[in-house]
XYZ file of C-alpha atoms in Angstrom:
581
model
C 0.000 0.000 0.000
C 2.745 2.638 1.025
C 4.779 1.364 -2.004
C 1.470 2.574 -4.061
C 1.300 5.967 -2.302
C 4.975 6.835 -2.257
C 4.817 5.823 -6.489
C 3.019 9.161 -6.613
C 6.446 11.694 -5.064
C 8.320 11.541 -8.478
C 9.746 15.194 -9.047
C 9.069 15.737 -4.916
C 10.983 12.685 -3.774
C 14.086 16.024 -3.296
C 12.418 17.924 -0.581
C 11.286 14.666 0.883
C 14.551 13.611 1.536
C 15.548 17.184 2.230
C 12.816 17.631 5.144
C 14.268 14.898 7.764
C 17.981 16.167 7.166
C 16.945 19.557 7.731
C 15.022 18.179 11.182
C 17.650 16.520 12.093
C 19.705 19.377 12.356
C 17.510 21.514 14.072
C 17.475 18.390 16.525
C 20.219 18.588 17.459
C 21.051 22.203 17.454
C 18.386 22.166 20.096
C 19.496 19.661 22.060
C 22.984 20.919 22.744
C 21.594 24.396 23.738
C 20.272 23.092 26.985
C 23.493 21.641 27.908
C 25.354 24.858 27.147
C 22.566 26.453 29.588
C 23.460 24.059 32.036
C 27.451 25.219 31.549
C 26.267 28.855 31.889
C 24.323 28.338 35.241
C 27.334 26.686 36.698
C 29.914 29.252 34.855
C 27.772 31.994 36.782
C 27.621 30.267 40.238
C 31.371 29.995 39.907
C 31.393 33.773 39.582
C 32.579 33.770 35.650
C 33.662 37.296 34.388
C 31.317 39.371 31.955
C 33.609 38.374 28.749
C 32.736 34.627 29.524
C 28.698 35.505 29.329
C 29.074 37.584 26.223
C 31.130 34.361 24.595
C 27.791 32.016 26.207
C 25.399 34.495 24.829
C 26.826 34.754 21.381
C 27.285 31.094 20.481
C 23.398 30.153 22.179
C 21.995 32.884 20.141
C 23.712 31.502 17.025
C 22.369 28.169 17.689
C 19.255 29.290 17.884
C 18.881 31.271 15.170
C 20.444 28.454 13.299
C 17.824 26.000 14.554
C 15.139 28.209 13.453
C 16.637 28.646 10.255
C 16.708 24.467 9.520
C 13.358 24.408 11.206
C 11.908 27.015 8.669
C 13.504 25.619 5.672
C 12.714 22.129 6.766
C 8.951 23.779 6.690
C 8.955 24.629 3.643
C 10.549 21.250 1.999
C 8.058 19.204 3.915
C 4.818 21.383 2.965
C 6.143 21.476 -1.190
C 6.632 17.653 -0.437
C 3.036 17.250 0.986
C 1.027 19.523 -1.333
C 3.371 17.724 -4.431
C 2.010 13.706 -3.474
C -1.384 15.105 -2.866
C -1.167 16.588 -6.119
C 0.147 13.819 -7.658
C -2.542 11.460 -6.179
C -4.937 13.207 -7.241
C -3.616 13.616 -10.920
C -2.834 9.693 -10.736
C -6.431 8.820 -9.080
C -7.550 10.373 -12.122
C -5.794 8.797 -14.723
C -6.480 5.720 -13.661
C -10.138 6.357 -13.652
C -10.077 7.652 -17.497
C -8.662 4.327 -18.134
C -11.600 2.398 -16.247
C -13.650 0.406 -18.826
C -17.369 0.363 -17.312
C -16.853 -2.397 -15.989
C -14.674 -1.229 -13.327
C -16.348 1.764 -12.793
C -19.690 -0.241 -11.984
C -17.571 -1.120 -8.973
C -17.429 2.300 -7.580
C -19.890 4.529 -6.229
C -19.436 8.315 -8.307
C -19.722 9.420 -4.621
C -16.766 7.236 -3.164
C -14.669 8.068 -5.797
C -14.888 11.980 -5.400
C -14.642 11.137 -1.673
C -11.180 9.585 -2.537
C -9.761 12.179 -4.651
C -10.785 14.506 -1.614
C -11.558 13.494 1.922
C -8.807 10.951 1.690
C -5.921 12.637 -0.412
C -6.341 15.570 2.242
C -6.070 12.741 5.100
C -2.868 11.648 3.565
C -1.681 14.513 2.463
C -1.757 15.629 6.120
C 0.050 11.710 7.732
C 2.906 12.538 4.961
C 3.806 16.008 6.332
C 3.617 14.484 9.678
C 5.276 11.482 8.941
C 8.609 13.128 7.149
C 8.330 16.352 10.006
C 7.548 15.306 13.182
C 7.379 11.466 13.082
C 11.301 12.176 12.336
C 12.065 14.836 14.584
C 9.719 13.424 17.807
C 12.084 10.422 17.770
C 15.536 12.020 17.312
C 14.374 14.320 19.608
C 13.646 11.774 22.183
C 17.206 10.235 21.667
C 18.705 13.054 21.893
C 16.875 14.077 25.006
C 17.461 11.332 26.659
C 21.515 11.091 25.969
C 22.045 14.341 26.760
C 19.614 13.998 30.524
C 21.543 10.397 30.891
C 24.835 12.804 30.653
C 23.504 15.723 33.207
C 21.117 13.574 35.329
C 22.982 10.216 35.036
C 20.678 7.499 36.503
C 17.930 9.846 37.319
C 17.471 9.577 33.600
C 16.013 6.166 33.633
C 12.657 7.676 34.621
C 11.617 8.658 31.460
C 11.961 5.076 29.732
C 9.850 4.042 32.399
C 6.581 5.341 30.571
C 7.413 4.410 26.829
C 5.825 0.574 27.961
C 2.539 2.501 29.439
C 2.055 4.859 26.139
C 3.117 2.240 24.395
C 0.323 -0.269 25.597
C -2.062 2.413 25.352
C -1.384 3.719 21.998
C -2.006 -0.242 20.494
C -5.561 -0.356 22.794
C -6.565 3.782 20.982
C -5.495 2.265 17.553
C -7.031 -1.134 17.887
C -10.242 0.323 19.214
C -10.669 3.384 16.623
C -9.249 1.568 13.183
C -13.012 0.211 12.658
C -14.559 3.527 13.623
C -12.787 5.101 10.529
C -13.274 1.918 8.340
C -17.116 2.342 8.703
C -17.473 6.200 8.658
C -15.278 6.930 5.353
C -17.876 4.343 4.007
C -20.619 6.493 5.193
C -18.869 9.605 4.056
C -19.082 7.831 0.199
C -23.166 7.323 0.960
C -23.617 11.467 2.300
C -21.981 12.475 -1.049
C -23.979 10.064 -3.101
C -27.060 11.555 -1.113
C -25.666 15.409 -1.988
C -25.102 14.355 -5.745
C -27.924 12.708 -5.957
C -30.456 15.489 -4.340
C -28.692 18.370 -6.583
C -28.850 16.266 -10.006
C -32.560 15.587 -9.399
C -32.980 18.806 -7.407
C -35.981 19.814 -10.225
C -37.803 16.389 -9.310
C -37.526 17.301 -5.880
C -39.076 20.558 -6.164
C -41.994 19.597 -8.820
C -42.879 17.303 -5.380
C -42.255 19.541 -2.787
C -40.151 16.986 -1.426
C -37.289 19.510 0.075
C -38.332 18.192 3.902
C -38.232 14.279 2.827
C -34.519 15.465 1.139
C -33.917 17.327 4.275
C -34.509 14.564 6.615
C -32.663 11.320 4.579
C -29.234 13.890 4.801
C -29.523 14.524 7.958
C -29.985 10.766 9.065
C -26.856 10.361 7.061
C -24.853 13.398 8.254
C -25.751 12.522 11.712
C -24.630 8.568 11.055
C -21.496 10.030 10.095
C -21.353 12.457 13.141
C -22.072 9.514 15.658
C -19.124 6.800 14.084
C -16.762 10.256 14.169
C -17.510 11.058 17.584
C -17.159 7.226 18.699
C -13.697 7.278 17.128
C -12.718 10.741 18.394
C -13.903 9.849 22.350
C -11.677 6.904 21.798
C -8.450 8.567 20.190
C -8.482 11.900 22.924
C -7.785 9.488 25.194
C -4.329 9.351 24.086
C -4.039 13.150 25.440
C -4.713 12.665 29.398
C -2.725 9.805 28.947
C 0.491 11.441 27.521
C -0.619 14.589 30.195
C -0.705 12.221 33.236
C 3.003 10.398 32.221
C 4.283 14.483 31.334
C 3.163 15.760 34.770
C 4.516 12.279 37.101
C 7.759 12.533 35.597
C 7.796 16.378 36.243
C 7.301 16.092 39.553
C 9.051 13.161 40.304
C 12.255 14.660 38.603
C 11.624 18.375 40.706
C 11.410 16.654 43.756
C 13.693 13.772 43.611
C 16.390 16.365 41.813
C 16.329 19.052 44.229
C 16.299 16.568 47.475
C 19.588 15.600 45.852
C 21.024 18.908 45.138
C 20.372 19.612 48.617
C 21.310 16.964 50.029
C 24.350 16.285 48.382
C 25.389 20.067 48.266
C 25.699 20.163 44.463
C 27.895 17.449 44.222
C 25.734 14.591 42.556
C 23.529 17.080 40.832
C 24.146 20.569 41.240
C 21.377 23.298 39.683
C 22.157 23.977 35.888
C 22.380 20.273 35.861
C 18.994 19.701 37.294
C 17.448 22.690 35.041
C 18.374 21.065 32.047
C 16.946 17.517 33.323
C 13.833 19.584 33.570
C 14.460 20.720 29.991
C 15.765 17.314 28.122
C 12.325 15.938 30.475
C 9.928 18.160 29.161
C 11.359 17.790 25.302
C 11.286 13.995 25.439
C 7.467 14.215 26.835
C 6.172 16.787 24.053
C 7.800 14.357 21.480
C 6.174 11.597 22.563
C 3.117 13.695 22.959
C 3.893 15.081 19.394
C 4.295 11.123 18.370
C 0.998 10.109 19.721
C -0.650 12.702 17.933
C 1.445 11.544 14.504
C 0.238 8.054 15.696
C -3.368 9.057 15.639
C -3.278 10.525 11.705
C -1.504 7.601 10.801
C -4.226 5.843 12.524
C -7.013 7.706 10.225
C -4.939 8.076 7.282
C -4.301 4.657 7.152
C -7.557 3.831 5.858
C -7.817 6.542 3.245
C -4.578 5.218 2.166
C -6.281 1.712 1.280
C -9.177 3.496 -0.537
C -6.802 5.356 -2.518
C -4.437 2.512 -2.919
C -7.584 0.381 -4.131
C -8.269 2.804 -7.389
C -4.634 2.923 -7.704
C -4.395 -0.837 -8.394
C -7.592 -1.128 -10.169
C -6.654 -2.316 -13.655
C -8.894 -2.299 -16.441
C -10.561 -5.002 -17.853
C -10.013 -3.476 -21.624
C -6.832 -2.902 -22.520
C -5.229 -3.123 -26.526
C -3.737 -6.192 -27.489
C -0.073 -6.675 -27.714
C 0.780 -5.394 -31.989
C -2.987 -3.893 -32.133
C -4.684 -2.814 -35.423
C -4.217 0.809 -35.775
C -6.719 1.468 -38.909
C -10.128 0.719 -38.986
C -10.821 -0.261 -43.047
C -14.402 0.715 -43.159
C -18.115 1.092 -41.232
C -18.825 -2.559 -41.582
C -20.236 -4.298 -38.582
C -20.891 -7.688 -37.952
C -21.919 -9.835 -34.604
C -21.450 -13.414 -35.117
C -22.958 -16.174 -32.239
C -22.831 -13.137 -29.839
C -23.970 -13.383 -26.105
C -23.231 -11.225 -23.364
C -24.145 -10.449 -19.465
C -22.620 -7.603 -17.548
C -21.386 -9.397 -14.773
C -19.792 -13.526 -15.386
C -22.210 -14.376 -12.172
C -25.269 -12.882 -13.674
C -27.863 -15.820 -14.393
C -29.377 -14.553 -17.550
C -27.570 -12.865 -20.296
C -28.220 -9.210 -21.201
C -27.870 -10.174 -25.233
C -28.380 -14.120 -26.273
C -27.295 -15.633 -29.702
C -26.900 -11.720 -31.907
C -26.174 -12.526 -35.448
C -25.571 -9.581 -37.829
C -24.220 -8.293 -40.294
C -24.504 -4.888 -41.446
C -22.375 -3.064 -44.921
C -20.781 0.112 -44.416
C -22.684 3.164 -45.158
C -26.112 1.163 -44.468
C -28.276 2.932 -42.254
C -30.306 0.818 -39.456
C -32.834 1.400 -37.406
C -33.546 -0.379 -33.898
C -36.318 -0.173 -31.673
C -37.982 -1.966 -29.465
C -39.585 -2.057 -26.084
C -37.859 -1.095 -22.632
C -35.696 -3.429 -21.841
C -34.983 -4.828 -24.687
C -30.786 -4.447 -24.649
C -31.004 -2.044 -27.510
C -28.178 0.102 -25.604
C -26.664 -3.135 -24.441
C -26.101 -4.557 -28.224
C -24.427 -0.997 -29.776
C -22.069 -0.518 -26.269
C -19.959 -3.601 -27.951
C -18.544 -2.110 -30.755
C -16.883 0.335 -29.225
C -15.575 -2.029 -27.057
C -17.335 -0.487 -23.852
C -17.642 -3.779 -22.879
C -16.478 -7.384 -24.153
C -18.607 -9.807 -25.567
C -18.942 -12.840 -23.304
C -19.316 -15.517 -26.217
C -18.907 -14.836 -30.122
C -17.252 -12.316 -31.317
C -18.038 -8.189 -32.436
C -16.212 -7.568 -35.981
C -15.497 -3.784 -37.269
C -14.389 -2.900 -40.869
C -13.930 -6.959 -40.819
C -11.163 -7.503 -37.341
C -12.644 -8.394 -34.372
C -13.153 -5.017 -32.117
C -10.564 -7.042 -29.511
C -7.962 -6.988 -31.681
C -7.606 -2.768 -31.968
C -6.152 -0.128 -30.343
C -8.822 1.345 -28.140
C -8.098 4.646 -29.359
C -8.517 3.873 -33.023
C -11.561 1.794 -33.046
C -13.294 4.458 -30.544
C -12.897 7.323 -32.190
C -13.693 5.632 -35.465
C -17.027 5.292 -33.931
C -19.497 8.482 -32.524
C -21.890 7.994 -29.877
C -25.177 10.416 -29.132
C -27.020 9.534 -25.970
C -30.555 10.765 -25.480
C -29.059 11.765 -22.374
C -25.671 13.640 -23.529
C -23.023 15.533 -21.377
C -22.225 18.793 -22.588
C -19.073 20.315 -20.522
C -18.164 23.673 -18.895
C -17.291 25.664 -21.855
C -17.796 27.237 -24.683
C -19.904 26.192 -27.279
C -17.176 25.808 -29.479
C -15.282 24.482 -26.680
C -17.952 21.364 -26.818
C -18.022 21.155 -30.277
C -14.674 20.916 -31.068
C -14.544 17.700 -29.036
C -15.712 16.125 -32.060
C -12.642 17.382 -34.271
C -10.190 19.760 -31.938
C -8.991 21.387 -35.452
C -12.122 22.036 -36.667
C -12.497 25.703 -38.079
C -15.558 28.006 -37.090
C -16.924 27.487 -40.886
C -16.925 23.463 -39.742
C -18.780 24.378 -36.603
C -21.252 26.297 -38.538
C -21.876 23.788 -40.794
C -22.125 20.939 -38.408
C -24.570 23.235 -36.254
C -26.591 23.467 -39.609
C -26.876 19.729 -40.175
C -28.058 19.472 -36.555
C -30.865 22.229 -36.711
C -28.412 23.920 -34.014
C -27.282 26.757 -35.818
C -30.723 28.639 -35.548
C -31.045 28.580 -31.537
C -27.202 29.098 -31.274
C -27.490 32.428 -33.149
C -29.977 33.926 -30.885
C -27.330 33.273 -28.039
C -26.214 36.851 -27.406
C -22.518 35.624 -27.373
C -23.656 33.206 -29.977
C -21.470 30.256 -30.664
C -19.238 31.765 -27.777
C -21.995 31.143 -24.994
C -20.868 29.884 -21.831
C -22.057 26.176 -21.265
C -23.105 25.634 -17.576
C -21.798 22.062 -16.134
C -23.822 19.152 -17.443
C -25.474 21.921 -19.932
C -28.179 23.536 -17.830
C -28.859 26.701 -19.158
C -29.680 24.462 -22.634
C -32.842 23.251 -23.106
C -32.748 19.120 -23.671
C -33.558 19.390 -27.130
C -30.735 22.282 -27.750
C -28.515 19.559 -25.815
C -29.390 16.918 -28.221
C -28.683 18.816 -30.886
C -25.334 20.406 -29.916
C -24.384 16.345 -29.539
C -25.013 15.265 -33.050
C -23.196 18.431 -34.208
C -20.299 17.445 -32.303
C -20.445 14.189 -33.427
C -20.841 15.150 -37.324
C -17.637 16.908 -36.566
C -16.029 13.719 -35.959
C -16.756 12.260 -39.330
C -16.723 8.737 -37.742
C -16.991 5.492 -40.014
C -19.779 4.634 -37.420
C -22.191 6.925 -35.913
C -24.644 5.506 -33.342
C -27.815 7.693 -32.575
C -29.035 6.174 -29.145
C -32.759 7.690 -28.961
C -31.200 10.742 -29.284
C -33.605 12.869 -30.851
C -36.368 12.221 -28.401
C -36.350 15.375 -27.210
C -36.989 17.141 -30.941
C -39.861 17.480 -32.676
C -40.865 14.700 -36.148
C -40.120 17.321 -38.819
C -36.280 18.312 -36.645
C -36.220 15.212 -36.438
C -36.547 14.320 -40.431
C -34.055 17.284 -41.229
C -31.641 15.847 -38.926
C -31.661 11.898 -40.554
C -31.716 13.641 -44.575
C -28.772 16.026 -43.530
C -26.580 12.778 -42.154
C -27.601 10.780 -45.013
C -26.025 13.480 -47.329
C -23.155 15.171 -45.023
C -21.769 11.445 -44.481
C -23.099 9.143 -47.241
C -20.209 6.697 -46.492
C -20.673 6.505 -42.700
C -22.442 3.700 -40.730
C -25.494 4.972 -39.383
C -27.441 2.998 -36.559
C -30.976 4.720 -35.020
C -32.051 3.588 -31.899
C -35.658 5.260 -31.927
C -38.900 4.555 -29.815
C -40.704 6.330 -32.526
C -40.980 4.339 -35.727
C -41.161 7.822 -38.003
C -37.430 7.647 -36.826
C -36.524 4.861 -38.612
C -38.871 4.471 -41.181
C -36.324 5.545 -44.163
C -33.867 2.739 -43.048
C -32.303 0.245 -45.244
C -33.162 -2.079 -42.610
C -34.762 -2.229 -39.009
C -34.087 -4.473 -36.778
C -36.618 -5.267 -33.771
C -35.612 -6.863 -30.126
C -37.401 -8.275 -27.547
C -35.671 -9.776 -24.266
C -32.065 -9.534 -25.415
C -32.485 -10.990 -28.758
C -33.497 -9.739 -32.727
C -36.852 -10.966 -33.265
C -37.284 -9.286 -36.798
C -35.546 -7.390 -39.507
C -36.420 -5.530 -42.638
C -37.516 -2.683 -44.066
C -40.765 -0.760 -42.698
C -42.667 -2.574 -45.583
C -41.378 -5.678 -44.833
C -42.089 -5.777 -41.122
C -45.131 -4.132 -41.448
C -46.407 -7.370 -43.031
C -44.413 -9.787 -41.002
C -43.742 -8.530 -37.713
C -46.664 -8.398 -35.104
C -44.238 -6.294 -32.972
C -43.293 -3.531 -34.944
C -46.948 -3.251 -36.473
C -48.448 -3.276 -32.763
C -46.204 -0.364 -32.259
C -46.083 1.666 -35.390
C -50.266 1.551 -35.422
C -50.238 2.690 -31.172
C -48.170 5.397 -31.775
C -49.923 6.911 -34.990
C -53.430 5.861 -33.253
C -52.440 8.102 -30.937
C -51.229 10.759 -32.977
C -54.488 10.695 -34.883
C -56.286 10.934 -31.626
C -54.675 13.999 -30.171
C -54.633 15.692 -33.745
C -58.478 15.036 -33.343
C-alpha cells in the first residue's frame, strides 16, 4: 500500500529527503543548547567574568537562530513535499479512472470516488507532512533528550523510559479500538456524497414534489450517522491526550522533587542546579515528542484507511486494454456480430444479449427499436468495445473489435445519448470535441446539419456562450442537438444515434436523418428510436425483444411480417391521430 502511495512523489521525492535532514539538524542544534545552559548556570555560580557571558550568549543565540533557520527551511521542503504527493494522487487517481472500462467503474460509487480524490488525499496529504516532520524529529528528539539527561542527570534519567511501555500499551488499545470507527465512517462519508449528488442532479424532481423536507430529513440521518461513528472514534483517540498529560506531569514532579532533594542533600555534588534545570528541559522535550508522536500516531491511525481506498483505485486495472501489436486502422463502417452473447457481470444468471447474429455493410443505415428493456443500448455498447462480448465475437471494418487499439476503433465510432453531457465551456469548446482542429466554418456547418445553428445564433454571445456544467442553461432538445453536431464533426466510419432525438420534434427530427444521409453518405449509421417515423427511411430495421433480434427488414417488410413492430407503429400513430383530433 505505502509502495502505491509513495509511487506518486516523483519530481518531490528532493524535498522529501531534504525535510528529515533539515530536522535533524535543528534536533540537534536544540538539544545541545540546553546543555550549554546548564554550563552557563554553573559558569555563573562559579562567579565567571562578563567576557565569559558575552562568549555564552553569542554562540546560544547563534544556535538558535540556526535551529530556526533548519526548522523554517525544513517547513517549507516538507509542505512542497506534501502539497506535491497530494497533487500527484490526485492527478494519478484520475488517470487511472479515465482508463476504467465500465466495468470497473460499476464497482465504484461516483460518490466514493470523489470522496477519494478529496476526503482521503487531504487525510494523507496531512500523515505525509507528519510522517517526514515530526514522526522524524519526535524520535531524534527523544534520543537526543534522553543522551544528553543520561549525561547531566545520570541514573535519574532512567525515569523517562519508564513510561514508553505505558504509552506504548495504550497507543495499540486507541489504535485497535478506533481503526473500525474510521473503516465504517469513510464508508458512510461515500453514501452522504452520493445523497448530496444525488439530491442536486434531481434537485428539479424534488421541487416539482415539494419533497425539500423528505430530502432534508434522509441527509440529515446520514450526516448525523457520520457524526455519531466520528464522535465514537474521536472519544476513543483523545484518550491518548490525558494519557500522555498524566506520564508528562509524574515525571515532572518526580524529577523536581527527587532532583532538588539531591542537590540539597548532596550540596551540588551529585547534581548541582544547571544540571537539574536542564533535566527539567531534556524531560519536558522527550514528553512533548512523545506527545507530538501520539498525535502523529493518531493521523496515521485515520490516514491509514484513506490510504487503502486510494491505494484500491490505484491498483484497479482495467478489464479493456489493446492487445499486444494492435490494429491501428479501422478499413471501413462494416459491422458484424457473429454467435454473440453477453451479461454484464460472469455471475449474472441470464444474459443481457443471447445468440446476436448480424451483419450490417458500411454506409447502411439501421434502425432499432424496441420495447424497454430490450438491450437495444446493451447490443451498440460492444462495438466500441465499452464492454467485451462474453461468447462470439463483435467484428469492425472486418477484425474483431478485440484486436484494436482502443483509441482507433473508438474514435472511429461516434456515440449520441438521449441523455448527452455537454461540458463547462464554450460552445465551441464542446463542439470541437468532435474534431479539436475544426475551423468556425466546420462548426457552422455541423450546427446546420443538426438544426443547431438557428437557436445558437440567438445566443447573445452566440457560438461563444458559456455552457453551464452538465449543460443547464440548454434546453434538452438544444442539448441533443449540440451532440449530433459534435459528433458530425467527428466524421466517424460509425455513428450511433441512441434515442437521441427524443427530445426534438418529427419534422427536426426528419431534417436531422436527410442532412446525415447526405453530409456522411459513407458513414455507418445505426438509429435507436422509440418512434418508428425515426426509422422508417432505413435500409433495414431491426426489432428486439428480451435480449435478442426478433425481426428485420424494411418498414414494408415488417409491417407485413412482424406483429411487434406493427403493434407499435399503429399505437403510436393511433395516438397521434387521436390527439390531432
Amino acid at each position: 500500500m505505502f509502495k502505491t502511495i509513495l509511487k506518486s512523489l516523483r519530481e518531490y521525492k528532493r524535498p522529501s529527503i531534504a525535510t528529515p535532514l533539515l530536522v535533524s539538524c535543528e534536533v540537534v542544534l536544540e538539544c545541545i543548547i540546553p546543555f550549554l545552559i546548564a554550563d552557563l548556570v554553573n559558569a555563573v555560580k562559579a562567579g565567571a567574568p562578563m567576557s565569559t557571558l558575552w562568549t555564552y550568549g553569542g554562540i546560544l543565540t547563534a544556535m538558535a537562530l540556526l535551529s530556526l533557520a533548519f526548522g523554517t527551511w525544513a517547513g517549507f521542503t516538507c509542505a512542497t513535499a506534501s502539497c506535491g504527493l497530494a497533487r500527484n494522487l490526485r492527478h494519478d487517481l484520475f488517470h487511472s479512472v479515465q482508463g476504467y472500462s465500465f466495468e470497473n467503474i460499476d464497482r465504484f460509487m461516483t460518490s466514493s470516488l470523489v470522496t477519494r480524490m478529496t476526503t482521503d488525499v487531504g487525510n494523507v496529504q496531512m500523515a505525509y507532512m507528519m510522517i517526514i516532520r515530526t514522526a522524524i524529529r519526535s524520535p531524534l528528539m527523544l534520543v537526543f533528550a534522553f543522551f544528553m539527561a543520561f549525561r547531566m542527570g545520570g541514573s535519574m534519567a532512567w525515569i523517562f523510559l519508564f513510561v514508553i511501555p505505558v504509552l506504548g500499551t495504550g497507543l495499540f488499545l486507541v489504535a485497535r479500538s478506533a481503526m473500525p470507527l474510521f473503516r465504517r465512517v469513510f464508508k458512510k462519508y461515500d453514501n452522504l456524497n452520493g445523497s448530496i449528488q444525488e439530491n442536486i442532479k434531481g434537485m428539479r424532481v424534488v421541487k416539482s414534489f415539494v419533497r425539500e423536507e423528505y430530502e432534508q430529513k434522509k441527509f440529515d440521518r446520514t450526516a448525523e450517522e457520520v457524526c455519531a461513528d466520528f464522535t465514537r472514534a474521536e472519544r476513543i483517540v483523545v484518550l491518548n491526550n490525558p494519557l500522555m498529560q498524566f506520564c508528562l506531569y509524574a515525571v515532572m514532579v518526580f524529577t523536581l522533587s527527587y532532583g532538588s532533594y539531591t542537590v540539597i542533600t548532596t550540596n551540588g555534588l551529585a547534581l548541582d542546579v544547571g544540571q537539574l534545570s536542564a533535566l527539567l528541559t531534556y524531560g519536558f522535550m522527550m514528553l512533548s515528542s512523545l506527545m507530538m508522536l501520539s498525535m502523529v500516531f493518531v493521523m496515521i491511525t485515520m490516514a491509514g484507511e484513506s490510504a487503502k481506498r486510494i491505494t484500491e483505485v490505484l491498483n484497479e486495472t482495467s478489464t479493456l486494454k489493446s492487445p499486444a501489436n494492435a490494429v491501428t486502422a479501422v478499413a471501413d463502417g462494416s459491422i458484424e456480430f457473429d454467435g454473440v452473447t453477453f451479461k454484464y457481470a460472469q455471475k449474472a444468471k441470464r444474459p443481457v444479449l443471447e445468440d446476436i447474429n448480424l451483419s450490417i455493410r458500411s454506409g447502411e443505415t439501421i434502425g432499432i427499436i424496441g420495447g424497454t428493456g430490450s438491450s437495444k443500448s446493451s447490443l451498440i455498447q460492444l462495438i466500441s468495445r465499452l464492454y467485451d462480448v462474453t461468447e462470439g465475437a463483435v467484428r469492425v471494418g472486418g477484425v474483431d473489435v478485440r484486436e484494436y487499439d482502443l483509441d482507433t476503433l473508438r474514435n472511429a465510432v461516434a456515440v449520441v445519448l438521449q441523455k448527452n453531457m455537454l461540458f463547462s465551456g464554450t460552445i465551441k469548446e464542446n463542439l470541437r470535441w468532435g474534431n479539436p482542429d475544426a475551423t468556425d466554418e466546420e462548426l457552422v456547418e455541423a450546427c446546420k446539419l443538426a438544426c443547431a445553428d438557428e437557436f445558437v445564433r440567438t445566443f447573445p454571445d452566440g457560438y461563444d456562450t458559456y455552457i453551464e456544467q452538465g449543460g443547464t442553461n440548454v434546453s434538452g432538445g438544444q442539448k441533443q442537438r449540440l451532440c449530433i453536431a459534435r459528433a458530425l464533426l467527428k466524421k466517424p466510419k460509425i455513428l450511433i444515434l441512441d434515442d437521441s432525438t427524443s427530445a426534438v420534434d418529427t419534422k427536426t427530427d426528419a431534417h436531422i436523418r436527410r442532412a446525415m444521409r447526405e453530409f456522411i453518405p459513407t458513414t455507418t449509421k445505426i438509429i435507436i428510436a422509440q418512434r418508428t417515423a425515426s426509422v422508417e427511411d432505413a435500409d433495414r430495421i431491426l426489432v428486439m425483444e428480451g435480449g435478442r433480434i426478433v425481426a428485420v427488414g424494411n418498414h414494408r417488410e415488417l409491417m407485413a411480417s412482424c406483429d411487434i413492430y406493427r403493434e407499435i407503429y399503429h399505437s403510436q400513430n393511433t395516438a397521434g391521430k387521436e390527439a390531432a383530433e
